[in-house]
Amino acid sequence: DTGVSQDPRHKITKRGQNVTFRCDPISEHNRLYWYRQTLGQGPEFLTYFQNEAQLEKSRLLSDRFSAERPKGSFSTLEIQRTEQGDSAMYLCASSFTGGNYGYTFGSGTRLTVV
Amino acid sequence: KQEVTQIPAALSVPEGENLVLNCSFTDSAIYNLQWFRQDPGKGLTSLLLIQSSQREQTSGRLNASLDKSSGRSTLYIAASQPGDSATYLCAVGTDSWGKFQFGAGTQVVVTP
């Protein structure tokens, strides 16, 4: 068990380009969460999955954002037509149903839109 | 909507002093509360998780208390060390699915 892995660690993209991030949760964790964090702020909830089902999406997640978790394993978060306001740290966390809801976070993907 | 506030936003203490970090929340109907540590540019590390039925949790030099009725939690770190320098975030569990509402954090510097 190597914890929650996120790839890439850093991404610099030009405005208008599409980007995709990947998260590999702890293997026995069936819940997966995406959060976004901007400088000086706490993480803000974006969406979460139980197994392959996406159960809730925040209003922060505009139509340009889409997340998937095929087969209930890894997850991807795609941002289409990136804007400068999308620049942030994108954090993934996983947990296990029936446990104590304690999270394990990944190290995050830092997105910079130029 | 649940709002989580952490005051102060930053503090600096000399090594050896005890740290007291405060978290307040507006809706007492919480499922649990979790304290995290975040080092610059890194992800979050869970420190302590308190279930809504609990009053406190302890791990080593760390102790977290929870008073739902007053909407407060306090994280105590005994005998602080320079390695404790980090941002500490409080997160309130808002539902049974494990979703959390975070505060903005308290940035702590422990000086040798």
mmCIF file of C-alpha atoms in Angstrom:
data_model
loop_
_atom_site.group_PDB
_atom_site.id
_atom_site.type_symbol
_atom_site.label_atom_id
_atom_site.label_comp_id
_atom_site.label_asym_id
_atom_site.label_seq_id
_atom_site.Cartn_x
_atom_site.Cartn_y
_atom_site.Cartn_z
ATOM 1 C CA ASP A 1 0.000 0.000 0.000
ATOM 2 C CA THR A 2 1.725 3.140 -1.227
ATOM 3 C CA GLY A 3 -1.007 5.594 -0.291
ATOM 4 C CA VAL A 4 -2.943 7.812 -2.653
ATOM 5 C CA SER A 5 -1.036 8.681 -5.831
ATOM 6 C CA GLN A 6 -1.713 11.659 -8.061
ATOM 7 C CA ASP A 7 -0.250 12.333 -11.471
ATOM 8 C CA PRO A 8 1.132 14.653 -12.654
ATOM 9 C CA ARG A 9 2.505 16.591 -9.678
ATOM 10 C CA HIS A 10 2.650 19.819 -11.672
ATOM 11 C CA LYS A 11 0.979 20.928 -14.873
ATOM 12 C CA ILE A 12 1.449 24.181 -16.738
ATOM 13 C CA THR A 13 -0.968 24.733 -19.583
ATOM 14 C CA LYS A 14 -2.044 27.520 -21.863
ATOM 15 C CA ARG A 15 -5.483 29.013 -21.469
ATOM 16 C CA GLY A 16 -8.009 27.160 -23.562
ATOM 17 C CA GLN A 17 -6.232 23.818 -23.474
ATOM 18 C CA ASN A 18 -7.688 20.659 -21.931
ATOM 19 C CA VAL A 19 -5.969 18.917 -19.046
ATOM 20 C CA THR A 20 -6.530 15.587 -17.318
ATOM 21 C CA PHE A 21 -5.365 14.513 -13.882
ATOM 22 C CA ARG A 22 -5.233 11.007 -12.488
ATOM 23 C CA CYS A 23 -5.717 9.717 -8.953
ATOM 24 C CA ASP A 24 -4.978 6.190 -7.756
ATOM 25 C CA PRO A 25 -6.581 5.620 -4.337
ATOM 26 C CA ILE A 26 -5.602 3.104 -1.700
ATOM 27 C CA SER A 27 -6.684 -0.198 -3.194
ATOM 28 C CA GLU A 28 -9.193 -1.218 -0.524
ATOM 29 C CA HIS A 29 -10.792 2.242 -0.337
ATOM 30 C CA ASN A 30 -14.116 2.387 -2.148
ATOM 31 C CA ARG A 31 -14.719 6.117 -1.733
ATOM 32 C CA LEU A 32 -12.793 8.738 -3.669
ATOM 33 C CA TYR A 33 -13.003 12.521 -3.369
ATOM 34 C CA TRP A 34 -11.722 15.453 -5.387
ATOM 35 C CA TYR A 35 -11.015 18.826 -3.785
ATOM 36 C CA ARG A 36 -9.550 22.071 -5.084
ATOM 37 C CA GLN A 37 -7.344 24.331 -3.004
ATOM 38 C CA THR A 38 -6.233 27.871 -3.810
ATOM 39 C CA LEU A 39 -3.446 29.726 -2.040
ATOM 40 C CA GLY A 40 -4.234 30.562 1.574
ATOM 41 C CA GLN A 41 -7.541 28.712 1.558
ATOM 42 C CA GLY A 42 -8.716 25.337 2.733
ATOM 43 C CA PRO A 43 -9.675 22.672 0.199
ATOM 44 C CA GLU A 44 -13.095 23.005 -1.421
ATOM 45 C CA PHE A 45 -15.140 19.928 -2.233
ATOM 46 C CA LEU A 46 -15.626 19.181 -5.943
ATOM 47 C CA THR A 47 -17.050 15.686 -6.270
ATOM 48 C CA TYR A 48 -16.940 12.177 -4.881
ATOM 49 C CA PHE A 49 -17.437 8.577 -5.882
ATOM 50 C CA GLN A 50 -18.470 5.415 -4.153
ATOM 51 C CA ASN A 51 -17.022 2.647 -6.260
ATOM 52 C CA GLU A 52 -17.720 3.763 -9.855
ATOM 53 C CA ALA A 53 -20.787 5.879 -9.035
ATOM 54 C CA GLN A 54 -20.398 9.643 -8.896
ATOM 55 C CA LEU A 55 -22.673 10.608 -6.013
ATOM 56 C CA GLU A 56 -22.385 14.371 -5.786
ATOM 57 C CA LYS A 57 -20.947 17.280 -7.728
ATOM 58 C CA SER A 58 -20.325 20.682 -6.232
ATOM 59 C CA ARG A 59 -21.642 23.803 -7.924
ATOM 60 C CA LEU A 60 -17.952 24.714 -8.222
ATOM 61 C CA LEU A 61 -17.713 21.987 -10.842
ATOM 62 C CA SER A 62 -18.791 23.797 -13.982
ATOM 63 C CA ASP A 63 -19.662 22.072 -17.251
ATOM 64 C CA ARG A 64 -16.000 22.299 -18.217
ATOM 65 C CA PHE A 65 -15.117 19.841 -15.459
ATOM 66 C CA SER A 66 -15.771 16.124 -15.650
ATOM 67 C CA ALA A 67 -14.675 13.294 -13.413
ATOM 68 C CA GLU A 68 -14.792 9.564 -13.900
ATOM 69 C CA ARG A 69 -13.934 6.483 -11.930
ATOM 70 C CA PRO A 70 -14.244 3.531 -14.295
ATOM 71 C CA LYS A 71 -14.360 0.147 -12.597
ATOM 72 C CA GLY A 72 -14.215 1.803 -9.203
ATOM 73 C CA SER A 73 -10.451 2.001 -9.158
ATOM 74 C CA PHE A 74 -8.474 5.038 -10.345
ATOM 75 C CA SER A 75 -10.201 8.324 -11.137
ATOM 76 C CA THR A 76 -9.596 11.072 -13.664
ATOM 77 C CA LEU A 77 -10.517 14.737 -13.482
ATOM 78 C CA GLU A 78 -10.633 16.579 -16.799
ATOM 79 C CA ILE A 79 -10.855 20.323 -17.268
ATOM 80 C CA GLN A 80 -11.778 21.515 -20.738
ATOM 81 C CA ARG A 81 -10.965 24.960 -22.124
ATOM 82 C CA THR A 82 -8.924 25.914 -19.076
ATOM 83 C CA GLU A 83 -9.148 29.426 -17.670
ATOM 84 C CA GLN A 84 -6.701 31.293 -15.441
ATOM 85 C CA GLY A 85 -9.141 30.938 -12.573
ATOM 86 C CA ASP A 86 -8.654 27.169 -12.740
ATOM 87 C CA SER A 87 -5.107 27.560 -11.414
ATOM 88 C CA ALA A 88 -5.066 25.713 -8.101
ATOM 89 C CA MET A 89 -3.943 22.564 -6.327
ATOM 90 C CA TYR A 90 -6.242 19.644 -7.152
ATOM 91 C CA LEU A 91 -6.327 17.135 -4.312
ATOM 92 C CA CYS A 92 -7.618 13.597 -4.296
ATOM 93 C CA ALA A 93 -8.506 11.633 -1.168
ATOM 94 C CA SER A 94 -9.852 8.166 -0.495
ATOM 95 C CA SER A 95 -11.584 6.431 2.384
ATOM 96 C CA PHE A 96 -13.324 3.193 3.243
ATOM 97 C CA THR A 97 -17.047 2.800 3.862
ATOM 98 C CA GLY A 98 -17.803 1.496 7.295
ATOM 99 C CA GLY A 99 -14.573 2.805 8.661
ATOM 100 C CA ASN A 100 -14.287 6.030 10.529
ATOM 101 C CA TYR A 101 -14.371 8.201 7.407
ATOM 102 C CA GLY A 102 -10.775 9.170 7.957
ATOM 103 C CA TYR A 103 -9.235 10.434 4.767
ATOM 104 C CA THR A 104 -5.952 9.700 3.092
ATOM 105 C CA PHE A 105 -4.949 12.510 0.758
ATOM 106 C CA GLY A 106 -2.620 12.393 -2.187
ATOM 107 C CA SER A 107 0.110 14.975 -2.694
ATOM 108 C CA GLY A 108 -1.984 16.879 -5.202
ATOM 109 C CA THR A 109 -1.600 18.181 -8.748
ATOM 110 C CA ARG A 110 -0.587 21.824 -9.018
ATOM 111 C CA LEU A 111 -2.203 23.379 -12.115
ATOM 112 C CA THR A 112 -0.989 26.668 -13.518
ATOM 113 C CA VAL A 113 -2.901 28.170 -16.429
ATOM 114 C CA VAL A 114 -0.937 30.827 -18.335
ATOM 115 C CA LYS B 1 -24.500 26.040 4.821
ATOM 116 C CA GLN B 2 -21.785 24.927 7.239
ATOM 117 C CA GLU B 3 -19.022 27.493 7.716
ATOM 118 C CA VAL B 4 -15.727 26.665 9.380
ATOM 119 C CA THR B 5 -13.468 29.354 10.817
ATOM 120 C CA GLN B 6 -9.959 29.076 12.172
ATOM 121 C CA ILE B 7 -8.494 31.894 14.223
ATOM 122 C CA PRO B 8 -5.759 33.018 14.251
ATOM 123 C CA ALA B 9 -4.665 32.669 10.646
ATOM 124 C CA ALA B 10 -1.049 32.485 11.763
ATOM 125 C CA LEU B 11 0.971 32.252 14.938
ATOM 126 C CA SER B 12 4.570 31.904 15.977
ATOM 127 C CA VAL B 13 5.737 30.278 19.198
ATOM 128 C CA PRO B 14 9.115 29.411 20.696
ATOM 129 C CA GLU B 15 10.107 25.780 20.838
ATOM 130 C CA GLY B 16 8.765 23.974 23.894
ATOM 131 C CA GLU B 17 5.656 26.064 24.254
ATOM 132 C CA ASN B 18 2.252 24.384 24.007
ATOM 133 C CA LEU B 19 0.171 25.168 20.925
ATOM 134 C CA VAL B 20 -3.557 25.808 21.032
ATOM 135 C CA LEU B 21 -5.364 25.956 17.691
ATOM 136 C CA ASN B 22 -9.016 26.889 17.469
ATOM 137 C CA CYS B 23 -11.765 25.875 15.060
ATOM 138 C CA SER B 24 -15.367 27.027 15.092
ATOM 139 C CA PHE B 25 -18.301 25.882 12.985
ATOM 140 C CA THR B 26 -21.788 27.284 12.509
ATOM 141 C CA ASP B 27 -23.939 24.132 12.342
ATOM 142 C CA SER B 28 -23.692 21.771 15.302
ATOM 143 C CA ALA B 29 -25.222 18.874 13.326
ATOM 144 C CA ILE B 30 -21.896 17.394 12.290
ATOM 145 C CA TYR B 31 -20.923 13.801 11.650
ATOM 146 C CA ASN B 32 -17.326 14.132 12.701
ATOM 147 C CA LEU B 33 -14.389 16.522 12.703
ATOM 148 C CA GLN B 34 -10.897 15.949 11.443
ATOM 149 C CA TRP B 35 -7.644 17.847 11.964
ATOM 150 C CA PHE B 36 -5.049 17.842 9.208
ATOM 151 C CA ARG B 37 -1.514 19.074 8.806
ATOM 152 C CA GLN B 38 -0.267 20.518 5.507
ATOM 153 C CA ASP B 39 3.338 21.258 4.670
ATOM 154 C CA PRO B 40 4.065 23.882 1.976
ATOM 155 C CA GLY B 41 3.149 22.668 -1.504
ATOM 156 C CA LYS B 42 2.129 19.265 -0.221
ATOM 157 C CA GLY B 43 -1.036 17.292 0.379
ATOM 158 C CA LEU B 44 -2.784 16.940 3.712
ATOM 159 C CA THR B 45 -1.901 14.498 6.471
ATOM 160 C CA SER B 46 -4.661 13.397 8.828
ATOM 161 C CA LEU B 47 -3.806 13.970 12.482
ATOM 162 C CA LEU B 48 -6.933 13.162 14.468
ATOM 163 C CA LEU B 49 -10.534 12.248 13.676
ATOM 164 C CA ILE B 50 -13.238 12.855 16.294
ATOM 165 C CA GLN B 51 -16.632 11.240 15.837
ATOM 166 C CA SER B 52 -19.668 13.356 16.702
ATOM 167 C CA SER B 53 -20.312 11.215 19.786
ATOM 168 C CA GLN B 54 -16.818 11.778 21.155
ATOM 169 C CA ARG B 55 -15.486 14.658 23.239
ATOM 170 C CA GLU B 56 -11.804 14.239 22.494
ATOM 171 C CA GLN B 57 -9.113 12.217 20.779
ATOM 172 C CA THR B 58 -5.448 11.883 21.640
ATOM 173 C CA SER B 59 -2.399 10.793 19.712
ATOM 174 C CA GLY B 60 1.018 11.294 21.237
ATOM 175 C CA ARG B 61 1.569 15.005 21.850
ATOM 176 C CA LEU B 62 -1.706 15.864 20.095
ATOM 177 C CA ASN B 63 -5.095 16.204 21.730
ATOM 178 C CA ALA B 64 -8.252 17.401 20.024
ATOM 179 C CA SER B 65 -11.459 18.296 21.812
ATOM 180 C CA LEU B 66 -14.944 18.704 20.393
ATOM 181 C CA ASP B 67 -17.853 20.683 21.803
ATOM 182 C CA LYS B 68 -20.695 20.384 19.319
ATOM 183 C CA SER B 69 -23.143 22.482 21.294
ATOM 184 C CA SER B 70 -20.862 25.503 21.148
ATOM 185 C CA GLY B 71 -19.563 24.712 17.662
ATOM 186 C CA ARG B 72 -15.917 24.483 18.679
ATOM 187 C CA SER B 73 -12.933 22.215 18.444
ATOM 188 C CA THR B 74 -9.481 22.789 19.811
ATOM 189 C CA LEU B 75 -6.230 21.097 18.833
ATOM 190 C CA TYR B 76 -3.534 21.055 21.515
ATOM 191 C CA ILE B 77 0.053 20.268 20.637
ATOM 192 C CA ALA B 78 2.234 19.769 23.694
ATOM 193 C CA ALA B 79 5.873 20.821 23.871
ATOM 194 C CA SER B 80 6.070 22.179 20.332
ATOM 195 C CA GLN B 81 9.079 21.435 18.119
ATOM 196 C CA PRO B 82 10.379 23.169 14.984
ATOM 197 C CA GLY B 83 9.148 20.130 13.021
ATOM 198 C CA ASP B 84 5.597 21.069 14.022
ATOM 199 C CA SER B 85 5.825 24.114 11.753
ATOM 200 C CA ALA B 86 3.068 23.696 9.161
ATOM 201 C CA THR B 87 -0.481 24.772 8.379
ATOM 202 C CA TYR B 88 -3.132 23.045 10.458
ATOM 203 C CA LEU B 89 -6.583 22.622 8.940
ATOM 204 C CA CYS B 90 -9.840 21.776 10.635
ATOM 205 C CA ALA B 91 -12.464 19.931 8.588
ATOM 206 C CA VAL B 92 -16.063 19.282 9.594
ATOM 207 C CA GLY B 93 -17.786 16.174 8.270
ATOM 208 C CA THR B 94 -21.113 17.350 6.891
ATOM 209 C CA ASP B 95 -22.750 14.060 5.921
ATOM 210 C CA SER B 96 -22.491 10.298 6.211
ATOM 211 C CA TRP B 97 -20.749 10.056 2.842
ATOM 212 C CA GLY B 98 -17.529 11.490 4.159
ATOM 213 C CA LYS B 99 -17.690 14.967 2.651
ATOM 214 C CA PHE B 100 -15.826 17.634 4.618
ATOM 215 C CA GLN B 101 -16.041 21.418 4.906
ATOM 216 C CA PHE B 102 -12.593 22.865 5.581
ATOM 217 C CA GLY B 103 -11.420 25.943 7.406
ATOM 218 C CA ALA B 104 -8.721 28.125 5.873
ATOM 219 C CA GLY B 105 -6.124 26.866 8.321
ATOM 220 C CA THR B 106 -3.732 28.250 10.908
ATOM 221 C CA GLN B 107 -0.122 28.636 9.813
ATOM 222 C CA VAL B 108 2.188 27.726 12.685
ATOM 223 C CA VAL B 109 5.877 28.566 13.013
ATOM 224 C CA VAL B 110 7.844 27.086 15.896
ATOM 225 C CA THR B 111 11.126 28.919 16.383
ATOM 226 C CA PRO B 112 14.191 27.135 17.823
#
